[in-house]
Short mmCIF file of C-alpha atoms in Angstrom, two decimals:
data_model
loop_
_atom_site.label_atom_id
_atom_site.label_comp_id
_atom_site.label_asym_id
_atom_site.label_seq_id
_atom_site.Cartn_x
_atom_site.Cartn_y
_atom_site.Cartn_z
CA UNK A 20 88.48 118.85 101.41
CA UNK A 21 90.67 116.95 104.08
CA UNK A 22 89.56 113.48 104.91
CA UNK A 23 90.97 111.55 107.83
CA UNK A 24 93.07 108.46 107.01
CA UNK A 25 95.00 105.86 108.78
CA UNK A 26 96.37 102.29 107.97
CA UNK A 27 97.79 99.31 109.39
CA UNK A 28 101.99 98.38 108.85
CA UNK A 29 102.57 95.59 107.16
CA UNK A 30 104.69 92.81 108.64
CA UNK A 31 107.29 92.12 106.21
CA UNK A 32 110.11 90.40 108.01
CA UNK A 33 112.28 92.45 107.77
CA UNK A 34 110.45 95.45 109.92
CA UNK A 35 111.29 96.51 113.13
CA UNK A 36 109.72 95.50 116.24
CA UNK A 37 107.46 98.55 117.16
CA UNK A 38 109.32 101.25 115.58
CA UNK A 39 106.63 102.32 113.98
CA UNK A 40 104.18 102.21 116.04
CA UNK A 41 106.63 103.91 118.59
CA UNK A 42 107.00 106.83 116.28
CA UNK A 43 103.24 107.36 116.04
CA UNK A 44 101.98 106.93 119.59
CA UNK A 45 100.19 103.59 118.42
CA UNK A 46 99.30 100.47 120.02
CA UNK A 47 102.52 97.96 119.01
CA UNK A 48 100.77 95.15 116.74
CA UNK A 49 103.24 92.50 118.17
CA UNK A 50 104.44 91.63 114.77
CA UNK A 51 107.20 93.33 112.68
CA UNK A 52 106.15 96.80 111.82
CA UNK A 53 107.63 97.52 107.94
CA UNK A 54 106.04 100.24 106.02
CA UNK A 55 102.38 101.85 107.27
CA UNK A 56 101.10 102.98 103.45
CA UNK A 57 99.26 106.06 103.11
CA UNK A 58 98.05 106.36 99.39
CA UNK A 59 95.45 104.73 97.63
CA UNK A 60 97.59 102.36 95.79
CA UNK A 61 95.00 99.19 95.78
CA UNK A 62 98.18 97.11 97.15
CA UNK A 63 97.62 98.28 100.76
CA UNK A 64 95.14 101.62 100.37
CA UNK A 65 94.38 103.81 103.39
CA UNK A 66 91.59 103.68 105.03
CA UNK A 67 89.01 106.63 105.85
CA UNK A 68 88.60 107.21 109.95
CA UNK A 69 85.54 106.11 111.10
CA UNK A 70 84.14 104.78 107.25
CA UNK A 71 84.59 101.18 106.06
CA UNK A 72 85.95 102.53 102.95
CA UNK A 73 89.53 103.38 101.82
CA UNK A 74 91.05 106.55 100.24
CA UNK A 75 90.35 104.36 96.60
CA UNK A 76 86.76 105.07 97.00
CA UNK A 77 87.22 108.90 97.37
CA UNK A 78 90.23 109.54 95.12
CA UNK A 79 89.44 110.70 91.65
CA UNK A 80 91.60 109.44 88.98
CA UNK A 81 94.46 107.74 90.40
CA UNK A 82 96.66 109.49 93.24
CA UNK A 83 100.14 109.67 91.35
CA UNK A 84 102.66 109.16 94.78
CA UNK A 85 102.58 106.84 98.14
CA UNK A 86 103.78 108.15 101.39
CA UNK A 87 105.01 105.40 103.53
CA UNK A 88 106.41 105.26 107.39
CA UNK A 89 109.67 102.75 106.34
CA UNK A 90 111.12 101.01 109.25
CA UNK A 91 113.93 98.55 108.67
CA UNK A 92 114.86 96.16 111.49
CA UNK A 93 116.85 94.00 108.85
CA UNK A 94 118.59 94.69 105.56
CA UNK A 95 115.78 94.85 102.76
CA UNK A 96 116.87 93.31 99.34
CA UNK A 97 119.05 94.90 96.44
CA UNK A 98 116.74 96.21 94.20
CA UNK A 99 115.95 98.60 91.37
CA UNK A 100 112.66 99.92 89.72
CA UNK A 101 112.16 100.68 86.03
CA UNK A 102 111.33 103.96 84.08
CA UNK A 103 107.76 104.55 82.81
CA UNK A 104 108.39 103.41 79.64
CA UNK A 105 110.23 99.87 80.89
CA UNK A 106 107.02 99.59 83.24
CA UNK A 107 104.42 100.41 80.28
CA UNK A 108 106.04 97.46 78.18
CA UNK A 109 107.10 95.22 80.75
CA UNK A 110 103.28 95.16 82.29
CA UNK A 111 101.72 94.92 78.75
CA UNK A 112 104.20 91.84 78.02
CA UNK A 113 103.37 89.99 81.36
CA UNK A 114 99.75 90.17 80.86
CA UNK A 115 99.93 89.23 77.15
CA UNK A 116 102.14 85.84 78.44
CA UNK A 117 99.00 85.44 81.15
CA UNK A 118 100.85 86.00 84.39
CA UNK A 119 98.53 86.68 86.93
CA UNK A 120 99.17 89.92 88.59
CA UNK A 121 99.58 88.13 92.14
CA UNK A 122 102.44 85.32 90.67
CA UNK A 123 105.39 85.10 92.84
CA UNK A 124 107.03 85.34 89.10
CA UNK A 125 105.04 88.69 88.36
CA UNK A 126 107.98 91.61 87.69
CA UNK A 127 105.42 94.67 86.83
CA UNK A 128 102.04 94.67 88.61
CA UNK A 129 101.22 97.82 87.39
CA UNK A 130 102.60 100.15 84.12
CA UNK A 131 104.05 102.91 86.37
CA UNK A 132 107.65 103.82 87.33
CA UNK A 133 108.74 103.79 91.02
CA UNK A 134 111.54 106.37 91.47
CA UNK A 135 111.75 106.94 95.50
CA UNK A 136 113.18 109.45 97.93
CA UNK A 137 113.93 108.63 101.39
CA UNK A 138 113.90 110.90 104.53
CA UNK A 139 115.90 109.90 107.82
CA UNK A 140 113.95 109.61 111.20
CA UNK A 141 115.99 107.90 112.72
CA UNK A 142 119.59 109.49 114.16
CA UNK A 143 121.26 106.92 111.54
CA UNK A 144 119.48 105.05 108.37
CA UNK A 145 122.22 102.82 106.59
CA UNK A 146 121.70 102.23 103.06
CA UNK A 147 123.44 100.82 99.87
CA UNK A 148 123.06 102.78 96.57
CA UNK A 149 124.49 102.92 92.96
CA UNK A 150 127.29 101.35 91.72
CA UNK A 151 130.80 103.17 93.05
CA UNK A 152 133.49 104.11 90.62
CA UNK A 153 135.89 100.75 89.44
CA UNK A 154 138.73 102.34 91.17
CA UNK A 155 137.20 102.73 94.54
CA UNK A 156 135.51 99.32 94.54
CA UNK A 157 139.35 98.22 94.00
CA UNK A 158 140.48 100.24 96.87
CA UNK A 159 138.06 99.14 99.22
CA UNK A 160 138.95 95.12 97.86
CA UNK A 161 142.46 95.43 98.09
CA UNK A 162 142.12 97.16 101.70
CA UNK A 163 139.92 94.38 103.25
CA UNK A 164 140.06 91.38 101.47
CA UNK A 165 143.02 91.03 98.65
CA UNK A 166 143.48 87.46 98.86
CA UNK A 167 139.66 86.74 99.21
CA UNK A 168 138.56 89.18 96.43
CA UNK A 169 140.99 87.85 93.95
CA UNK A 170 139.10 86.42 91.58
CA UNK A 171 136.54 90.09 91.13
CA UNK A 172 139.96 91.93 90.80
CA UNK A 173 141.16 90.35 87.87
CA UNK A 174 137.87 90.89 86.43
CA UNK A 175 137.57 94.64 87.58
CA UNK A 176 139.90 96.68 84.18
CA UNK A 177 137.40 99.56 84.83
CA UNK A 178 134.12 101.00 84.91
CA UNK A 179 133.38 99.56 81.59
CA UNK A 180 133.68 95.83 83.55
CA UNK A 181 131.07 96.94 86.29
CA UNK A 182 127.95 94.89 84.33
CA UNK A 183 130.37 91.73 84.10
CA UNK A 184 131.58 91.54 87.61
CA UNK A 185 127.44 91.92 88.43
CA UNK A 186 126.38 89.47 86.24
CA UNK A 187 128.98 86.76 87.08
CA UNK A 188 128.13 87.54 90.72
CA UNK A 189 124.66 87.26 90.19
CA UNK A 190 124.38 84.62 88.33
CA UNK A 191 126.65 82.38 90.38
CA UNK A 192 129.31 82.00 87.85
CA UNK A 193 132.54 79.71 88.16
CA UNK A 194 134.35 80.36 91.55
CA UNK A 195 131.39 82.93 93.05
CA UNK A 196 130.55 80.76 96.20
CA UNK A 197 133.85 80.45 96.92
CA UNK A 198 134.17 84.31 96.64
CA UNK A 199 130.99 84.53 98.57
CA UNK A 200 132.51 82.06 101.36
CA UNK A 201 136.03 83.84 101.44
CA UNK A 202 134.38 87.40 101.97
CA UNK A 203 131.79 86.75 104.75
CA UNK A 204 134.36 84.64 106.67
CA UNK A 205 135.98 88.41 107.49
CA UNK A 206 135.92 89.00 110.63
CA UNK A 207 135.36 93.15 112.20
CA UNK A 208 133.81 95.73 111.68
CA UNK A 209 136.64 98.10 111.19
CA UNK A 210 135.46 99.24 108.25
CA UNK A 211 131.30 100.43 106.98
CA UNK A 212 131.96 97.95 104.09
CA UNK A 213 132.82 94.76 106.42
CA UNK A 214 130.34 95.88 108.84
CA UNK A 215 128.03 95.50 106.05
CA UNK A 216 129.53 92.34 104.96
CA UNK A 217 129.25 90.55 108.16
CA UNK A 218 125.31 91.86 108.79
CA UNK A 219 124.43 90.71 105.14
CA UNK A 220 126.12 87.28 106.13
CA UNK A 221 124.19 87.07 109.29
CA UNK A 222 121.10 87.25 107.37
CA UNK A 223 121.35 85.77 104.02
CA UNK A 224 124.17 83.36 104.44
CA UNK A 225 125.88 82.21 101.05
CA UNK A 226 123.68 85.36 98.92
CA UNK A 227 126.29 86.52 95.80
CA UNK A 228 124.66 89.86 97.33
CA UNK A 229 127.22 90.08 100.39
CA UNK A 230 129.86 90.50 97.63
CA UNK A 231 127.57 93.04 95.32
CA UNK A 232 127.42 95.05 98.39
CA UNK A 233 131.09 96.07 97.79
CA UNK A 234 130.25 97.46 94.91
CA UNK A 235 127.91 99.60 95.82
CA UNK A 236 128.06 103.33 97.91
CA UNK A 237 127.36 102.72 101.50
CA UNK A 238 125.87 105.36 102.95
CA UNK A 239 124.66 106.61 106.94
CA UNK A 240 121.96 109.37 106.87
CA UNK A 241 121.96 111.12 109.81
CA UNK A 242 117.79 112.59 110.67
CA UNK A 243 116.97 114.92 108.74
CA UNK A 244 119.02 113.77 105.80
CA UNK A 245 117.39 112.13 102.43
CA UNK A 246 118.26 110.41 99.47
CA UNK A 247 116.39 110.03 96.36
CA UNK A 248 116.75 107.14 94.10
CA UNK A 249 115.48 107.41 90.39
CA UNK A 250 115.51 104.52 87.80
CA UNK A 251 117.68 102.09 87.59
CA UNK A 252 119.95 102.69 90.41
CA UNK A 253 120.69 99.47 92.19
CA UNK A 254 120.03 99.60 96.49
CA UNK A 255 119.17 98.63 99.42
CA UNK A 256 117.73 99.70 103.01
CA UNK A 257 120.10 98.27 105.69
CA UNK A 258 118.39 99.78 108.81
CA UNK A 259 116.90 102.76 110.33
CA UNK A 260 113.31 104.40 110.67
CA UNK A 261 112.45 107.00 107.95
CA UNK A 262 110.09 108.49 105.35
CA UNK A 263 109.60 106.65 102.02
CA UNK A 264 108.14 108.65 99.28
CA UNK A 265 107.88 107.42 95.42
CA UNK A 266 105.53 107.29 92.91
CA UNK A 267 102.52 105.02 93.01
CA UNK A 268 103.83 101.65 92.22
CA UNK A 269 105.10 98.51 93.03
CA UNK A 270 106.92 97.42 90.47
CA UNK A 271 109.81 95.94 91.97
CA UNK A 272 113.11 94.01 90.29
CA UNK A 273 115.11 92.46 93.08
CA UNK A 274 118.68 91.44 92.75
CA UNK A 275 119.44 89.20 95.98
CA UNK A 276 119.27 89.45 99.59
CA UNK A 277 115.73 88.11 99.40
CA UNK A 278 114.00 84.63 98.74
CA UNK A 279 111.75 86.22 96.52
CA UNK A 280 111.66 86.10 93.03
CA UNK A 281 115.03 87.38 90.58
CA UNK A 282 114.73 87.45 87.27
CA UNK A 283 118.14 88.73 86.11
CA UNK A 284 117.57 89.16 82.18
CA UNK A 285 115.14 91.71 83.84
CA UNK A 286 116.94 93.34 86.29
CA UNK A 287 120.31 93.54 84.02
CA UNK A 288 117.75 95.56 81.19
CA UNK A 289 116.58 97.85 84.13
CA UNK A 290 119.81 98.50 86.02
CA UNK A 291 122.10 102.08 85.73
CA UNK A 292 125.89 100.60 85.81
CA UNK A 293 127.31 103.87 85.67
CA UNK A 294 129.28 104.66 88.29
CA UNK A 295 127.58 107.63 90.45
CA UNK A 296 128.26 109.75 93.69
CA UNK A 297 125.94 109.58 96.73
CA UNK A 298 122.42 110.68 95.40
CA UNK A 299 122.00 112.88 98.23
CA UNK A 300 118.44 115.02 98.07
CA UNK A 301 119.62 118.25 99.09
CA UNK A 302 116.20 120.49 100.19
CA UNK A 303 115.77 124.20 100.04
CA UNK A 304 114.06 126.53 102.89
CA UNK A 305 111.43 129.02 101.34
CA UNK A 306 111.24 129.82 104.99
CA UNK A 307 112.14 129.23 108.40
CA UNK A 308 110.85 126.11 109.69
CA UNK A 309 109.73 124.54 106.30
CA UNK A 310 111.98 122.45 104.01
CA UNK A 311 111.45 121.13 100.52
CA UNK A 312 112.68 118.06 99.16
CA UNK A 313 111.75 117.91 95.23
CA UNK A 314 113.15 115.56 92.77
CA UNK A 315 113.72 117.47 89.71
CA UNK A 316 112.12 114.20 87.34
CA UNK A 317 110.03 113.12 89.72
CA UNK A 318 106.13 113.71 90.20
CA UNK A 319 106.44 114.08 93.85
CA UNK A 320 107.76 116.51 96.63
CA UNK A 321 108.20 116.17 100.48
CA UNK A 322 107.79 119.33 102.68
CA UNK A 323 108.77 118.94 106.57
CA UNK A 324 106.94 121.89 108.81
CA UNK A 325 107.45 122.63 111.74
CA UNK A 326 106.35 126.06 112.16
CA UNK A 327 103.15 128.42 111.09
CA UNK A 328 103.45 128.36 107.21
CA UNK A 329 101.04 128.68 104.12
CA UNK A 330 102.06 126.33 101.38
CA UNK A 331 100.94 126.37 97.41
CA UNK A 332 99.81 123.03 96.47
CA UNK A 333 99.91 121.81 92.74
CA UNK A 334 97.60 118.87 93.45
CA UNK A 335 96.47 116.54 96.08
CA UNK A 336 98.58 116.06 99.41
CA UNK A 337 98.49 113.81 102.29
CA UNK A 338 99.75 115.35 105.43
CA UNK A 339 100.84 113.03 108.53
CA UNK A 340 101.70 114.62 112.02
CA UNK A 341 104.76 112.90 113.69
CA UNK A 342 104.86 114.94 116.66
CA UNK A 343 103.01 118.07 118.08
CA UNK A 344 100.09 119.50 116.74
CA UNK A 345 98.91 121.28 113.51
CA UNK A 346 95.53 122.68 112.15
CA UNK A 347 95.13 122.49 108.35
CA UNK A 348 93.06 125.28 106.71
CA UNK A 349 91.34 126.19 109.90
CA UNK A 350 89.29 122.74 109.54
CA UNK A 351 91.62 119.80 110.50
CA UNK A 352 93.53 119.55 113.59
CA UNK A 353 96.03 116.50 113.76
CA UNK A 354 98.24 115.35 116.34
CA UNK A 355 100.76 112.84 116.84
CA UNK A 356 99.84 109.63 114.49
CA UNK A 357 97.45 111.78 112.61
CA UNK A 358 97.06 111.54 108.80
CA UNK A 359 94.68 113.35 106.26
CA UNK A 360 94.11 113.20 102.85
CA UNK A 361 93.85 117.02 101.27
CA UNK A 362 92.36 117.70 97.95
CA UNK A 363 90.78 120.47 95.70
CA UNK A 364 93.38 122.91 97.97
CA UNK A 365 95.59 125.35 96.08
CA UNK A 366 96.76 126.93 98.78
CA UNK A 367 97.08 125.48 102.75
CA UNK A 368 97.43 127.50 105.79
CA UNK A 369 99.28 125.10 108.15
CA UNK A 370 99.36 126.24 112.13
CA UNK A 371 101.08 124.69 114.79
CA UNK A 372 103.95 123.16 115.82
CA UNK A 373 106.50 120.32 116.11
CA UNK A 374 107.17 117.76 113.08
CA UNK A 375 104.47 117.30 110.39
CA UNK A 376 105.76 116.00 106.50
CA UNK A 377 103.35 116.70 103.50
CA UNK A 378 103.20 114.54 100.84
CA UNK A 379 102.33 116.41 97.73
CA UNK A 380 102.67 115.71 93.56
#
């Protein structure tokens, strides 16, 4: 069965202004274009072309990944998301306390993990993710700011001191504004890391996160390139148009860079402080013109076609055209902008060409 779907983006302010809209041949809306959802998570669900109802009222069961169209005009905030079974207890002990599911206080609204993968679009998509080793944080310190940073490099004796330099950070501890004050006053961009410092300072003056962004590994996808981000690793979207997959949920634990709620008990029981390399996604190519990126724990995959190809699917997909055109199963032609939800399919003959990513569990 494929069923046409489309959505609106949501204007979160830190989208883009018509990047999305540019990428899919739409009208611009005018305001900033963040993520377009396609899923059926009840947050923002698709809706079915030419029906007043959304892919909620024709999924059975509950559809276990989101695909979103991710466009970042502005750095989005450090954040992390929890495993299944931090979700499972953290949702069951905010509705037991009474916190309504839509409370600016609310840390799970739902009982699901979010691990994510994201694809490049864009030429570049800047990110910050997972903590980088003690050592190299000190390198990068003494390099840009030795005077400035003094105070985080007495506390830095190794990767074992990682968690304390966060949470003093974090929690605004004695002598962190001052830290915070002495490292956005440097000037250049000589370096990614004070590049990063001065567009974090731009837009969330005095934030202990300009200074967390040191610690983390800053990272410039070129297209074509992905990351994927399981739980508990600490990051944050800096800028770029790309592909956002993850698994249905939006349970969210932020750690600055936003005016939004941080509860750092929370986050601190959530977060991975072990130092880790790049978590670059590398795909594989089962053929020419069709690439596979598949998170080994995760309960989603991305394929990228852009050729004639006949896929296996394990369950249901959702397919989105970003250029070109492509006919699914003989019965569904899309073109640029297009989307379709595909169920009850263990096999799809894809034909056409140009760009089209399939979201698939």
């Amino acid at each position: 069965m494929f069923v046409g779907i489309t959505n609106t983006p949501r204007n979160y302010a830190w989208g883009s202004d018509g990047a999305i809209s540019a990428l899919l041949g739409f009208e611009a809306s005018g305001a900033p274009e963040a993520e377009l959802w396609l899923g059926a998570h009840p947050g923002s669900p698709s809706r079915i072309v030419g029906s007043n109802d959304t892919l909620l009222d024709v999924v059975d069961g509950r559809l276990p990944f989101l695909l979103k169209v991710l466009a970042a005009g502005s750095p989005l905030s450090l954040q992390a998301h929890p495993t299944m079974a931090q979700a499972a207890e953290g949702f069951a002990r905010e509705n037991a306390l009474g916190i309504p599911l839509d409370a600016p206080n609310r840390n799970y609204r739902d009982a699901f993990h979010k691990p994510e993968l994201i694809y490049a679009l864009s030429d570049e998509f800047d990110a910050l993710c997972g903590f980088r080793p003690a050592a190299d944080l000190r390198n990068v310190l003494e390099a840009v700011a030795p005077e400035a940073a003094a105070p985080l490099l007495e506390r830095l004796t190794g990767d074992e001191s990682l968690r304390g330099v966060f949470e003093w950070l974090i929690t605004r501890g004695e002598g962190v504004d001052e830290l915070v004050a002495a490292v956005s006053g440097l000037s250049g961009a000589s370096t990614p890391e004070l590049a990063t410092v001065s567009l974090l300072a731009e837009n969330y003056p005095g934030d202990p996160g300009i200074v967390i962004s040191l610690m983390l590994n800053r990272v410039t996808l070129k297209a074509g390139e992905a990351l994927y981000l399981p739980a508990g690793n600490i990051h944050a979207y800096l800028s770029g148009l790309g592909i956002e997959l993850m698994a249905s949920s939006d349970n969210v634990l932020r750690g600055g860079l936003t005016p939004k709620h941080i509860d750092v008990p929370e986050l601190l029981s959530v977060l991975d402080f072990r130092p880790l390399p790049v978590p670059y996604l590398m795909p594989r190519s089962p053929a020419a013109g069709v690439t596979v990126f598949r998170p080994v724990d995760a309960d989603f995959a991305l394929l990228v076609i852009e050729v004639d190809a006949v896929l296996p699917l394990d369950g249901p997909a959702i397919a989105l055209c970003l250029d070109g055109e492509f006919t699914l199963g003989g019965a569904s032609t899309l073109h640029r902008g297009d989307a379709v939800y595909i169920s009850d399919e263990s096999s799809l003959d894809v034909r056409g060409a140009g760009s089209l990513v399939i979201a698939t569990s």
